[in-house]
Amino acid sequence: MADRTVDAPLPPGSVVGVLGGGQLGRMLALAAARLGLKSHIYAPAGDNPAFAVAHAATEAAYDDRAALDRFAAAVDVVTYEFENVPVETALHLRRAVPVAPSPQVLAVTQDRIHEKSYVAGLGVPVPGFAAIDTAADLAPALERLGRPAILKTRRFGYDGKGQARIDPHADSHAAFRAIGGKPAILEAFVPFERELSVIAARDWRGRFAAYDVPENEHAGGILRRSTVPARIDGATADAARAMAQRIMEALGYVGVMGLELFAVREGGEVRLYVNEIAPRVHNSGHWTMDACLVSQFEQHIRAVAGWPLGSPARHADATMENLIGHDADRWREIAAEPGAALHLYGKRETRDGRKMGHVNRLAPFGSRDSG
Ligand code: AMP
């Protein structure tokens, strides 16, 4: 069957269906509302902060065919805020309504081996990796890739969960047990100078727009801070955006994508390696909400709804800081800070490691050095 596409802009009043009910869905719904579009969030039972700001909400499992059929009948296009939506769910919905990005994108990005093989197959560099199906695969893989190395579950990892670092004298079998003994990928440890990401959009006609490249700092596998401009030269930024464009073209991608990169200094040159593709809006793009005319959330809605892409131009320098767990208890103080834009996600329960909100701190454009 030919893919269903959005051939003309969905007029205001149309309904964008979003699979997943977390903070990304919430910010997508807010962006859709600004354009006069409605959002319908579909998510399994749980704390779904997107429900509070959406036009309609369905709380149902991803394999509830009857609920999916009602959802498909109620929306004009379907997208995701969560990459682990079952591919079957997306395929089922696509029989009735356009789905963007396509289910194939989910299939590629849900498995770290498929993802890295796909990216490498396009000639885009990735860290050395090996598939680990059983503990017996560890020794030869470590022999080839060296130590330290990073062991990650192939599927369902996020925010550093399902990951273990294997240091020079560490017990690799214990690391495999620690991630649950599930099918895994072993990656060469990348001695990066910095982490970068590309937040880019592609529309149904293949037009492409990318934001300035942020520089990202993680702690405990969780993004803490993103800063624009990154301390990189223009050629590196162009190379990063070109990698995203190459991948999005190959996937026939529609929507916003986040591409996580490692920048490594090798013999005086900066080289980029792809860490991960996020087939959705990305945490390292949250600064666009206040530092750009069109945020990544609005850009994603524009792309999937067949609207013209907005300008990704940035009018301020910015640092986005995630408010993780009890960081968000400082909301009063942050709300009173000049130059700070506070975003809280309305989650019911504060837990350690949980993303509760973020704050964008702006500075005049060009006041922060790059390069
Ligand atoms: P991931 O869940 O794959 O995005 O990994 C979370 C974080 O762990 C990354 O943003 C890096 O800070 C670190 N990390 C992951 N893979 C590697 C690697 N191969 N080499 C060095 N650091 C890594």
mmCIF file of C-alpha atoms and ligand atoms in Angstrom:
data_model
loop_
_atom_site.group_PDB
_atom_site.id
_atom_site.type_symbol
_atom_site.label_atom_id
_atom_site.label_comp_id
_atom_site.label_asym_id
_atom_site.label_seq_id
_atom_site.Cartn_x
_atom_site.Cartn_y
_atom_site.Cartn_z
ATOM 1 C CA MET A 1 0.000 0.000 0.000
ATOM 2 C CA ALA A 2 1.261 3.463 -0.809
ATOM 3 C CA ASP A 3 2.138 5.577 2.197
ATOM 4 C CA ARG A 4 -0.525 8.020 3.264
ATOM 5 C CA THR A 5 0.830 11.532 3.105
ATOM 6 C CA VAL A 6 -0.282 15.049 3.950
ATOM 7 C CA ASP A 7 -0.452 16.739 0.550
ATOM 8 C CA ALA A 8 -1.849 20.123 1.575
ATOM 9 C CA PRO A 9 -1.506 22.032 4.854
ATOM 10 C CA LEU A 10 -4.038 20.851 7.435
ATOM 11 C CA PRO A 11 -6.192 23.890 8.155
ATOM 12 C CA PRO A 12 -6.613 25.344 11.657
ATOM 13 C CA GLY A 13 -9.072 23.212 13.600
ATOM 14 C CA SER A 14 -7.493 19.992 12.285
ATOM 15 C CA VAL A 15 -6.414 17.413 14.832
ATOM 16 C CA VAL A 16 -2.845 16.195 15.302
ATOM 17 C CA GLY A 17 -2.719 12.816 17.030
ATOM 18 C CA VAL A 18 0.272 12.255 19.301
ATOM 19 C CA LEU A 19 1.324 8.854 20.600
ATOM 20 C CA GLY A 20 2.840 9.304 24.071
ATOM 21 C CA GLY A 21 1.732 11.517 26.922
ATOM 22 C CA GLY A 22 4.931 12.872 28.486
ATOM 23 C CA GLN A 23 6.412 16.348 28.573
ATOM 24 C CA LEU A 24 7.327 16.274 24.879
ATOM 25 C CA GLY A 25 3.702 15.556 24.010
ATOM 26 C CA ARG A 26 2.665 18.357 26.314
ATOM 27 C CA MET A 27 4.932 20.868 24.594
ATOM 28 C CA LEU A 28 3.798 19.612 21.154
ATOM 29 C CA ALA A 29 0.172 20.125 22.196
ATOM 30 C CA LEU A 30 0.904 23.671 23.372
ATOM 31 C CA ALA A 31 2.659 24.453 20.084
ATOM 32 C CA ALA A 32 -0.206 22.989 18.054
ATOM 33 C CA ALA A 33 -2.700 25.092 19.992
ATOM 34 C CA ARG A 34 -0.796 28.259 19.135
ATOM 35 C CA LEU A 35 -1.335 27.494 15.452
ATOM 36 C CA GLY A 36 -5.040 26.865 15.958
ATOM 37 C CA LEU A 37 -4.583 23.111 15.583
ATOM 38 C CA LYS A 38 -5.990 20.627 18.067
ATOM 39 C CA SER A 39 -4.085 17.778 19.615
ATOM 40 C CA HIS A 40 -5.323 14.369 20.629
ATOM 41 C CA ILE A 41 -2.905 12.530 22.911
ATOM 42 C CA TYR A 42 -2.938 8.721 23.027
ATOM 43 C CA ALA A 43 -1.033 7.105 25.882
ATOM 44 C CA PRO A 44 -1.229 4.107 28.177
ATOM 45 C CA ALA A 45 -2.306 4.633 31.794
ATOM 46 C CA GLY A 46 0.198 6.548 33.895
ATOM 47 C CA ASP A 47 1.133 10.105 34.703
ATOM 48 C CA ASN A 48 0.516 11.704 31.323
ATOM 49 C CA PRO A 49 1.249 15.429 31.715
ATOM 50 C CA ALA A 50 0.267 16.045 28.078
ATOM 51 C CA PHE A 51 -3.380 15.223 28.813
ATOM 52 C CA ALA A 52 -3.799 18.431 30.829
ATOM 53 C CA VAL A 53 -3.189 20.688 27.809
ATOM 54 C CA ALA A 54 -4.681 18.644 24.973
ATOM 55 C CA HIS A 55 -7.988 18.973 23.136
ATOM 56 C CA ALA A 56 -8.639 15.251 23.585
ATOM 57 C CA ALA A 57 -6.972 12.339 25.322
ATOM 58 C CA THR A 58 -7.215 8.579 25.000
ATOM 59 C CA GLU A 59 -5.824 6.464 27.793
ATOM 60 C CA ALA A 60 -5.358 3.017 26.290
ATOM 61 C CA ALA A 61 -2.686 0.429 25.610
ATOM 62 C CA TYR A 62 -0.683 0.631 22.373
ATOM 63 C CA ASP A 63 -2.106 -2.728 21.291
ATOM 64 C CA ASP A 64 -5.765 -1.860 21.911
ATOM 65 C CA ARG A 65 -6.989 -2.086 18.317
ATOM 66 C CA ALA A 66 -10.465 -0.745 19.060
ATOM 67 C CA ALA A 67 -9.039 2.324 20.830
ATOM 68 C CA LEU A 68 -6.501 2.824 18.027
ATOM 69 C CA ASP A 69 -9.260 2.698 15.414
ATOM 70 C CA ARG A 70 -11.307 5.320 17.273
ATOM 71 C CA PHE A 71 -8.184 7.474 17.610
ATOM 72 C CA ALA A 72 -7.358 7.142 13.900
ATOM 73 C CA ALA A 73 -10.910 8.202 13.013
ATOM 74 C CA ALA A 74 -10.636 11.288 15.239
ATOM 75 C CA VAL A 75 -7.315 12.716 13.956
ATOM 76 C CA ASP A 76 -5.929 14.058 10.670
ATOM 77 C CA VAL A 77 -2.308 12.975 11.137
ATOM 78 C CA VAL A 78 -0.441 10.903 13.725
ATOM 79 C CA THR A 79 2.998 11.518 15.201
ATOM 80 C CA TYR A 80 4.961 10.409 18.273
ATOM 81 C CA GLU A 81 6.621 11.979 21.237
ATOM 82 C CA PHE A 82 8.056 8.630 22.356
ATOM 83 C CA GLU A 83 10.286 6.367 20.262
ATOM 84 C CA ASN A 84 9.299 3.082 21.828
ATOM 85 C CA VAL A 85 5.765 3.027 20.491
ATOM 86 C CA PRO A 86 5.395 -0.482 19.009
ATOM 87 C CA VAL A 87 6.014 -0.480 15.244
ATOM 88 C CA GLU A 88 2.822 -2.559 14.882
ATOM 89 C CA THR A 89 0.814 0.297 16.412
ATOM 90 C CA ALA A 90 2.186 2.778 13.905
ATOM 91 C CA LEU A 91 1.609 0.359 11.003
ATOM 92 C CA HIS A 92 -1.954 -0.240 12.111
ATOM 93 C CA LEU A 93 -2.721 3.479 12.324
ATOM 94 C CA ARG A 94 -1.146 4.142 8.934
ATOM 95 C CA ARG A 95 -3.822 2.051 7.253
ATOM 96 C CA ALA A 96 -6.245 4.826 8.163
ATOM 97 C CA VAL A 97 -4.298 8.054 8.571
ATOM 98 C CA PRO A 98 -0.893 9.562 7.627
ATOM 99 C CA VAL A 99 1.802 8.764 10.197
ATOM 100 C CA ALA A 100 4.983 10.827 10.493
ATOM 101 C CA PRO A 101 7.752 9.974 10.844
ATOM 102 C CA SER A 102 7.038 6.635 9.173
ATOM 103 C CA PRO A 103 6.869 3.348 11.099
ATOM 104 C CA GLN A 104 10.119 2.346 9.360
ATOM 105 C CA VAL A 105 11.884 5.131 11.252
ATOM 106 C CA LEU A 106 10.696 3.609 14.523
ATOM 107 C CA ALA A 107 11.887 0.177 13.439
ATOM 108 C CA VAL A 108 15.386 1.496 12.688
ATOM 109 C CA THR A 109 15.767 3.593 15.830
ATOM 110 C CA GLN A 110 14.303 1.176 18.375
ATOM 111 C CA ASP A 111 17.243 -1.177 18.121
ATOM 112 C CA ARG A 112 20.716 0.229 18.707
ATOM 113 C CA ILE A 113 22.347 -2.360 16.413
ATOM 114 C CA HIS A 114 19.969 -1.622 13.539
ATOM 115 C CA GLU A 115 20.377 2.093 14.099
ATOM 116 C CA LYS A 116 24.185 2.072 14.126
ATOM 117 C CA SER A 117 24.329 -0.328 11.151
ATOM 118 C CA TYR A 118 21.929 1.885 9.201
ATOM 119 C CA VAL A 119 23.864 5.072 9.927
ATOM 120 C CA ALA A 120 27.218 3.430 9.167
ATOM 121 C CA GLY A 121 25.723 2.087 5.925
ATOM 122 C CA LEU A 122 25.093 5.688 4.834
ATOM 123 C CA GLY A 123 28.772 6.454 5.284
ATOM 124 C CA VAL A 124 28.120 8.485 8.445
ATOM 125 C CA PRO A 125 30.665 7.621 11.173
ATOM 126 C CA VAL A 126 29.578 5.790 14.336
ATOM 127 C CA PRO A 127 31.712 4.471 17.225
ATOM 128 C CA GLY A 128 32.985 0.906 16.785
ATOM 129 C CA PHE A 129 30.349 -1.556 17.982
ATOM 130 C CA ALA A 130 29.552 -5.242 18.317
ATOM 131 C CA ALA A 131 26.361 -7.195 18.960
ATOM 132 C CA ILE A 132 26.312 -9.035 22.287
ATOM 133 C CA ASP A 133 23.702 -11.772 22.411
ATOM 134 C CA THR A 134 25.219 -13.881 25.158
ATOM 135 C CA ALA A 135 28.014 -13.402 27.710
ATOM 136 C CA ALA A 136 30.276 -15.476 25.449
ATOM 137 C CA ASP A 137 30.277 -12.659 22.883
ATOM 138 C CA LEU A 138 31.888 -10.229 25.340
ATOM 139 C CA ALA A 139 35.527 -11.384 25.284
ATOM 140 C CA PRO A 140 36.040 -11.227 21.488
ATOM 141 C CA ALA A 141 34.171 -7.919 21.263
ATOM 142 C CA LEU A 142 36.278 -6.362 24.031
ATOM 143 C CA GLU A 143 39.387 -7.692 22.325
ATOM 144 C CA ARG A 144 38.401 -5.869 19.128
ATOM 145 C CA LEU A 145 36.989 -2.641 20.608
ATOM 146 C CA GLY A 146 39.293 -2.242 23.625
ATOM 147 C CA ARG A 147 38.523 -0.915 27.084
ATOM 148 C CA PRO A 148 36.879 1.067 28.444
ATOM 149 C CA ALA A 149 33.774 0.184 26.482
ATOM 150 C CA ILE A 150 30.084 0.868 26.984
ATOM 151 C CA LEU A 151 27.542 -1.918 27.110
ATOM 152 C CA LYS A 152 23.956 -0.897 26.331
ATOM 153 C CA THR A 153 20.748 -2.863 25.936
ATOM 154 C CA ARG A 154 19.742 -2.993 22.267
ATOM 155 C CA ARG A 155 16.229 -1.832 23.031
ATOM 156 C CA PHE A 156 14.349 0.391 25.492
ATOM 157 C CA GLY A 157 17.319 2.282 26.911
ATOM 158 C CA TYR A 158 17.023 5.974 27.745
ATOM 159 C CA ASP A 159 18.658 8.545 30.000
ATOM 160 C CA GLY A 160 21.600 6.227 30.669
ATOM 161 C CA LYS A 161 19.313 3.377 31.794
ATOM 162 C CA GLY A 162 20.328 -0.079 30.600
ATOM 163 C CA GLN A 163 23.969 0.991 30.296
ATOM 164 C CA ALA A 164 27.187 -0.123 31.951
ATOM 165 C CA ARG A 165 30.755 0.999 31.417
ATOM 166 C CA ILE A 166 33.380 -1.735 31.300
ATOM 167 C CA ASP A 167 36.673 -0.390 32.654
ATOM 168 C CA PRO A 168 40.113 -1.956 32.090
ATOM 169 C CA HIS A 169 39.977 -4.534 34.877
ATOM 170 C CA ALA A 170 36.232 -4.747 35.368
ATOM 171 C CA ASP A 171 34.215 -7.964 35.209
ATOM 172 C CA SER A 172 32.394 -7.771 31.874
ATOM 173 C CA HIS A 173 30.017 -10.587 32.795
ATOM 174 C CA ALA A 174 28.898 -8.599 35.842
ATOM 175 C CA ALA A 175 28.223 -5.611 33.541
ATOM 176 C CA PHE A 176 26.130 -7.835 31.267
ATOM 177 C CA ARG A 177 24.160 -9.082 34.278
ATOM 178 C CA ALA A 178 23.748 -5.499 35.500
ATOM 179 C CA ILE A 179 21.912 -4.542 32.295
ATOM 180 C CA GLY A 180 19.665 -7.566 32.689
ATOM 181 C CA GLY A 181 21.534 -10.058 30.474
ATOM 182 C CA LYS A 182 19.447 -8.852 27.515
ATOM 183 C CA PRO A 183 20.642 -8.592 23.898
ATOM 184 C CA ALA A 184 23.077 -5.704 23.921
ATOM 185 C CA ILE A 185 25.473 -3.587 21.947
ATOM 186 C CA LEU A 186 29.050 -3.067 23.023
ATOM 187 C CA GLU A 187 30.445 0.285 21.923
ATOM 188 C CA ALA A 188 33.997 1.533 21.889
ATOM 189 C CA PHE A 189 34.352 4.299 24.450
ATOM 190 C CA VAL A 190 34.561 7.629 22.630
ATOM 191 C CA PRO A 191 36.968 10.096 24.300
ATOM 192 C CA PHE A 192 34.868 13.034 23.166
ATOM 193 C CA GLU A 193 35.844 16.657 23.570
ATOM 194 C CA ARG A 194 32.176 17.582 23.653
ATOM 195 C CA GLU A 195 28.731 16.262 22.890
ATOM 196 C CA LEU A 196 26.651 18.016 20.273
ATOM 197 C CA SER A 197 23.259 17.476 18.725
ATOM 198 C CA VAL A 198 21.423 18.475 15.618
ATOM 199 C CA ILE A 199 17.763 19.373 15.851
ATOM 200 C CA ALA A 200 16.431 19.386 12.313
ATOM 201 C CA ALA A 201 13.141 19.181 10.478
ATOM 202 C CA ARG A 202 12.108 17.750 7.144
ATOM 203 C CA ASP A 203 8.694 18.162 5.572
ATOM 204 C CA TRP A 204 6.589 15.943 3.288
ATOM 205 C CA ARG A 205 8.212 17.490 0.221
ATOM 206 C CA GLY A 206 11.744 16.952 1.472
ATOM 207 C CA ARG A 207 12.523 20.518 2.501
ATOM 208 C CA PHE A 208 15.016 20.646 5.357
ATOM 209 C CA ALA A 209 15.688 23.146 8.143
ATOM 210 C CA ALA A 210 18.153 22.768 11.015
ATOM 211 C CA TYR A 211 18.705 24.816 14.159
ATOM 212 C CA ASP A 212 22.062 25.963 15.425
ATOM 213 C CA VAL A 213 23.985 23.087 16.965
ATOM 214 C CA PRO A 214 23.852 22.974 20.770
ATOM 215 C CA GLU A 215 26.575 21.625 23.018
ATOM 216 C CA ASN A 216 25.271 19.161 25.597
ATOM 217 C CA GLU A 217 26.463 18.155 29.046
ATOM 218 C CA HIS A 218 25.280 14.922 30.648
ATOM 219 C CA ALA A 219 25.580 13.611 34.175
ATOM 220 C CA GLY A 220 24.719 10.034 35.037
ATOM 221 C CA GLY A 221 23.563 9.499 31.450
ATOM 222 C CA ILE A 222 20.938 12.288 31.754
ATOM 223 C CA LEU A 223 21.131 15.561 29.841
ATOM 224 C CA ARG A 224 21.808 18.399 32.275
ATOM 225 C CA ARG A 225 22.504 21.387 30.083
ATOM 226 C CA SER A 226 22.447 22.467 26.438
ATOM 227 C CA THR A 227 24.166 25.639 25.295
ATOM 228 C CA VAL A 228 24.052 27.610 22.050
ATOM 229 C CA PRO A 229 26.257 28.507 20.405
ATOM 230 C CA ALA A 230 28.443 25.428 20.898
ATOM 231 C CA ARG A 231 32.171 25.998 21.047
ATOM 232 C CA ILE A 232 32.738 24.633 17.548
ATOM 233 C CA ASP A 233 33.715 26.162 14.239
ATOM 234 C CA GLY A 234 31.339 26.702 11.345
ATOM 235 C CA ALA A 235 32.680 23.749 9.350
ATOM 236 C CA THR A 236 31.967 21.360 12.228
ATOM 237 C CA ALA A 237 28.444 22.742 12.608
ATOM 238 C CA ASP A 238 27.860 22.352 8.858
ATOM 239 C CA ALA A 239 29.190 18.796 8.938
ATOM 240 C CA ALA A 240 26.863 17.951 11.834
ATOM 241 C CA ARG A 241 23.820 19.344 10.011
ATOM 242 C CA ALA A 242 24.829 17.543 6.814
ATOM 243 C CA MET A 243 24.889 14.233 8.719
ATOM 244 C CA ALA A 244 21.360 14.842 9.952
ATOM 245 C CA GLN A 245 20.199 15.737 6.463
ATOM 246 C CA ARG A 246 21.793 12.631 4.972
ATOM 247 C CA ILE A 247 20.042 10.392 7.510
ATOM 248 C CA MET A 248 16.690 12.155 7.168
ATOM 249 C CA GLU A 249 16.798 11.951 3.356
ATOM 250 C CA ALA A 250 17.596 8.239 3.496
ATOM 251 C CA LEU A 251 14.747 7.578 5.937
ATOM 252 C CA GLY A 252 12.291 9.799 4.041
ATOM 253 C CA TYR A 253 11.869 11.429 7.437
ATOM 254 C CA VAL A 254 8.996 13.831 8.120
ATOM 255 C CA GLY A 255 9.065 15.829 11.356
ATOM 256 C CA VAL A 256 11.765 16.957 13.770
ATOM 257 C CA MET A 257 14.628 14.621 14.558
ATOM 258 C CA GLY A 258 17.339 14.844 17.205
ATOM 259 C CA LEU A 259 20.761 13.529 16.261
ATOM 260 C CA GLU A 260 23.196 13.063 19.152
ATOM 261 C CA LEU A 261 26.852 13.381 18.234
ATOM 262 C CA PHE A 262 30.252 12.996 19.829
ATOM 263 C CA ALA A 263 32.907 15.515 18.752
ATOM 264 C CA VAL A 264 36.396 14.079 19.078
ATOM 265 C CA ARG A 265 39.670 15.863 18.449
ATOM 266 C CA GLU A 266 41.852 13.588 16.328
ATOM 267 C CA GLY A 267 45.206 14.926 15.165
ATOM 268 C CA GLY A 268 44.119 18.561 15.446
ATOM 269 C CA GLU A 269 40.872 17.923 13.550
ATOM 270 C CA VAL A 270 37.379 17.625 15.002
ATOM 271 C CA ARG A 271 35.632 14.430 13.943
ATOM 272 C CA LEU A 272 31.987 13.648 14.534
ATOM 273 C CA TYR A 273 30.445 10.289 15.403
ATOM 274 C CA VAL A 274 26.743 9.571 15.702
ATOM 275 C CA ASN A 275 25.684 8.324 19.118
ATOM 276 C CA GLU A 276 21.947 8.114 18.663
ATOM 277 C CA ILE A 277 18.961 9.136 16.563
ATOM 278 C CA ALA A 278 15.890 10.386 18.431
ATOM 279 C CA PRO A 279 12.899 10.151 16.038
ATOM 280 C CA ARG A 280 11.123 13.035 17.743
ATOM 281 C CA VAL A 281 11.644 16.437 19.285
ATOM 282 C CA HIS A 282 14.637 16.303 21.593
ATOM 283 C CA ASN A 283 15.533 17.559 25.047
ATOM 284 C CA SER A 284 18.624 19.319 23.680
ATOM 285 C CA GLY A 285 16.302 21.448 21.527
ATOM 286 C CA HIS A 286 14.222 22.908 24.360
ATOM 287 C CA TRP A 287 16.130 26.225 24.187
ATOM 288 C CA THR A 288 14.413 26.855 20.834
ATOM 289 C CA MET A 289 11.203 27.598 22.777
ATOM 290 C CA ASP A 290 12.603 30.943 23.883
ATOM 291 C CA ALA A 291 15.626 31.646 21.679
ATOM 292 C CA CYS A 292 13.960 31.132 18.280
ATOM 293 C CA LEU A 293 10.919 32.495 16.539
ATOM 294 C CA VAL A 294 9.709 28.979 15.817
ATOM 295 C CA SER A 295 10.446 26.326 18.454
ATOM 296 C CA GLN A 296 11.289 22.712 17.670
ATOM 297 C CA PHE A 297 7.772 21.813 18.871
ATOM 298 C CA GLU A 298 6.070 24.198 16.485
ATOM 299 C CA GLN A 299 8.466 23.103 13.742
ATOM 300 C CA HIS A 300 7.493 19.465 14.279
ATOM 301 C CA ILE A 301 3.788 20.312 14.180
ATOM 302 C CA ARG A 302 4.341 22.389 11.024
ATOM 303 C CA ALA A 303 6.247 19.540 9.359
ATOM 304 C CA VAL A 304 3.767 16.762 10.082
ATOM 305 C CA ALA A 305 0.744 18.968 9.374
ATOM 306 C CA GLY A 306 2.071 19.905 5.940
ATOM 307 C CA TRP A 307 2.642 23.555 6.840
ATOM 308 C CA PRO A 308 5.641 25.534 5.586
ATOM 309 C CA LEU A 309 8.633 24.978 7.862
ATOM 310 C CA GLY A 310 9.395 27.999 10.027
ATOM 311 C CA SER A 311 12.699 29.766 10.255
ATOM 312 C CA PRO A 312 15.062 28.009 12.656
ATOM 313 C CA ALA A 313 17.004 31.252 13.172
ATOM 314 C CA ARG A 314 18.095 32.017 16.692
ATOM 315 C CA HIS A 315 17.731 35.520 18.138
ATOM 316 C CA ALA A 316 19.537 34.955 21.451
ATOM 317 C CA ASP A 317 22.325 32.935 22.997
ATOM 318 C CA ALA A 318 20.866 30.431 25.414
ATOM 319 C CA THR A 319 21.522 27.803 28.018
ATOM 320 C CA MET A 320 18.861 25.229 28.770
ATOM 321 C CA GLU A 321 19.129 23.565 32.154
ATOM 322 C CA ASN A 322 17.002 20.542 32.958
ATOM 323 C CA LEU A 323 15.209 20.568 36.295
ATOM 324 C CA ILE A 324 15.636 16.994 37.417
ATOM 325 C CA GLY A 325 13.897 15.591 40.492
ATOM 326 C CA HIS A 326 13.978 18.109 43.321
ATOM 327 C CA ASP A 327 15.744 20.754 41.176
ATOM 328 C CA ALA A 328 12.212 21.814 40.309
ATOM 329 C CA ASP A 329 11.525 22.705 43.944
ATOM 330 C CA ARG A 330 13.451 25.908 43.160
ATOM 331 C CA TRP A 331 10.658 27.102 40.862
ATOM 332 C CA ARG A 332 9.959 30.275 42.886
ATOM 333 C CA GLU A 333 13.568 31.392 42.763
ATOM 334 C CA ILE A 334 13.911 30.599 39.043
ATOM 335 C CA ALA A 335 10.649 32.338 38.218
ATOM 336 C CA ALA A 336 12.073 35.500 39.763
ATOM 337 C CA GLU A 337 15.362 35.335 37.835
ATOM 338 C CA PRO A 338 15.788 37.982 35.128
ATOM 339 C CA GLY A 339 16.438 36.489 31.706
ATOM 340 C CA ALA A 340 15.144 33.056 32.710
ATOM 341 C CA ALA A 341 12.162 31.324 31.099
ATOM 342 C CA LEU A 342 10.751 28.569 33.308
ATOM 343 C CA HIS A 343 8.924 25.543 31.920
ATOM 344 C CA LEU A 344 7.324 23.053 34.318
ATOM 345 C CA TYR A 345 5.787 19.831 33.089
ATOM 346 C CA GLY A 346 3.005 19.387 35.654
ATOM 347 C CA LYS A 347 4.071 15.882 36.652
ATOM 348 C CA ARG A 348 2.225 14.487 39.636
ATOM 349 C CA GLU A 349 5.189 13.040 41.485
ATOM 350 C CA THR A 350 8.757 14.276 41.915
ATOM 351 C CA ARG A 351 11.256 11.435 41.684
ATOM 352 C CA ASP A 352 15.057 11.411 41.531
ATOM 353 C CA GLY A 353 16.233 11.367 37.931
ATOM 354 C CA ARG A 354 12.810 12.424 36.617
ATOM 355 C CA LYS A 355 12.645 15.397 34.253
ATOM 356 C CA MET A 356 10.267 17.834 35.980
ATOM 357 C CA GLY A 357 10.895 20.946 33.904
ATOM 358 C CA HIS A 358 13.607 23.079 32.369
ATOM 359 C CA VAL A 359 14.778 26.660 32.407
ATOM 360 C CA ASN A 360 16.086 28.588 29.415
ATOM 361 C CA ARG A 361 18.479 31.386 30.285
ATOM 362 C CA LEU A 362 18.919 33.877 27.487
ATOM 363 C CA ALA A 363 21.756 36.255 26.746
ATOM 364 C CA PRO A 364 22.062 38.745 23.864
ATOM 365 C CA PHE A 365 22.823 37.110 20.508
ATOM 366 C CA GLY A 366 26.560 36.836 19.985
ATOM 367 C CA SER A 367 27.479 37.562 23.617
ATOM 368 C CA ARG A 368 28.820 34.063 24.114
ATOM 369 C CA ASP A 369 31.957 33.052 22.235
ATOM 370 C CA SER A 370 31.866 30.126 19.855
ATOM 371 C CA GLY A 371 34.774 28.366 18.175
HETATM 372 P P1 AMP B 1 22.907 7.231 25.241
HETATM 373 O O1 AMP B 1 21.787 6.729 26.097
HETATM 374 O O2 AMP B 1 23.417 6.232 24.283
HETATM 375 O O3 AMP B 1 22.562 8.537 24.591
HETATM 376 O O4 AMP B 1 24.120 7.569 26.243
HETATM 377 C C1 AMP B 1 23.986 8.519 27.282
HETATM 378 C C2 AMP B 1 25.314 9.216 27.511
HETATM 379 O O5 AMP B 1 26.334 8.278 27.885
HETATM 380 C C3 AMP B 1 25.864 9.903 26.273
HETATM 381 O O6 AMP B 1 25.264 11.141 26.058
HETATM 382 C C4 AMP B 1 27.350 10.001 26.646
HETATM 383 O O7 AMP B 1 27.564 11.043 27.592
HETATM 384 C C5 AMP B 1 27.594 8.664 27.316
HETATM 385 N N1 AMP B 1 28.001 7.669 26.295
HETATM 386 C C6 AMP B 1 27.166 6.851 25.605
HETATM 387 N N2 AMP B 1 27.846 6.090 24.716
HETATM 388 C C7 AMP B 1 29.145 6.433 24.819
HETATM 389 C C8 AMP B 1 30.349 6.018 24.154
HETATM 390 N N3 AMP B 1 30.352 5.059 23.213
HETATM 391 N N4 AMP B 1 31.520 6.621 24.521
HETATM 392 C C9 AMP B 1 31.536 7.583 25.493
HETATM 393 N N5 AMP B 1 30.433 8.004 26.151
HETATM 394 C C10 AMP B 1 29.254 7.447 25.841
#
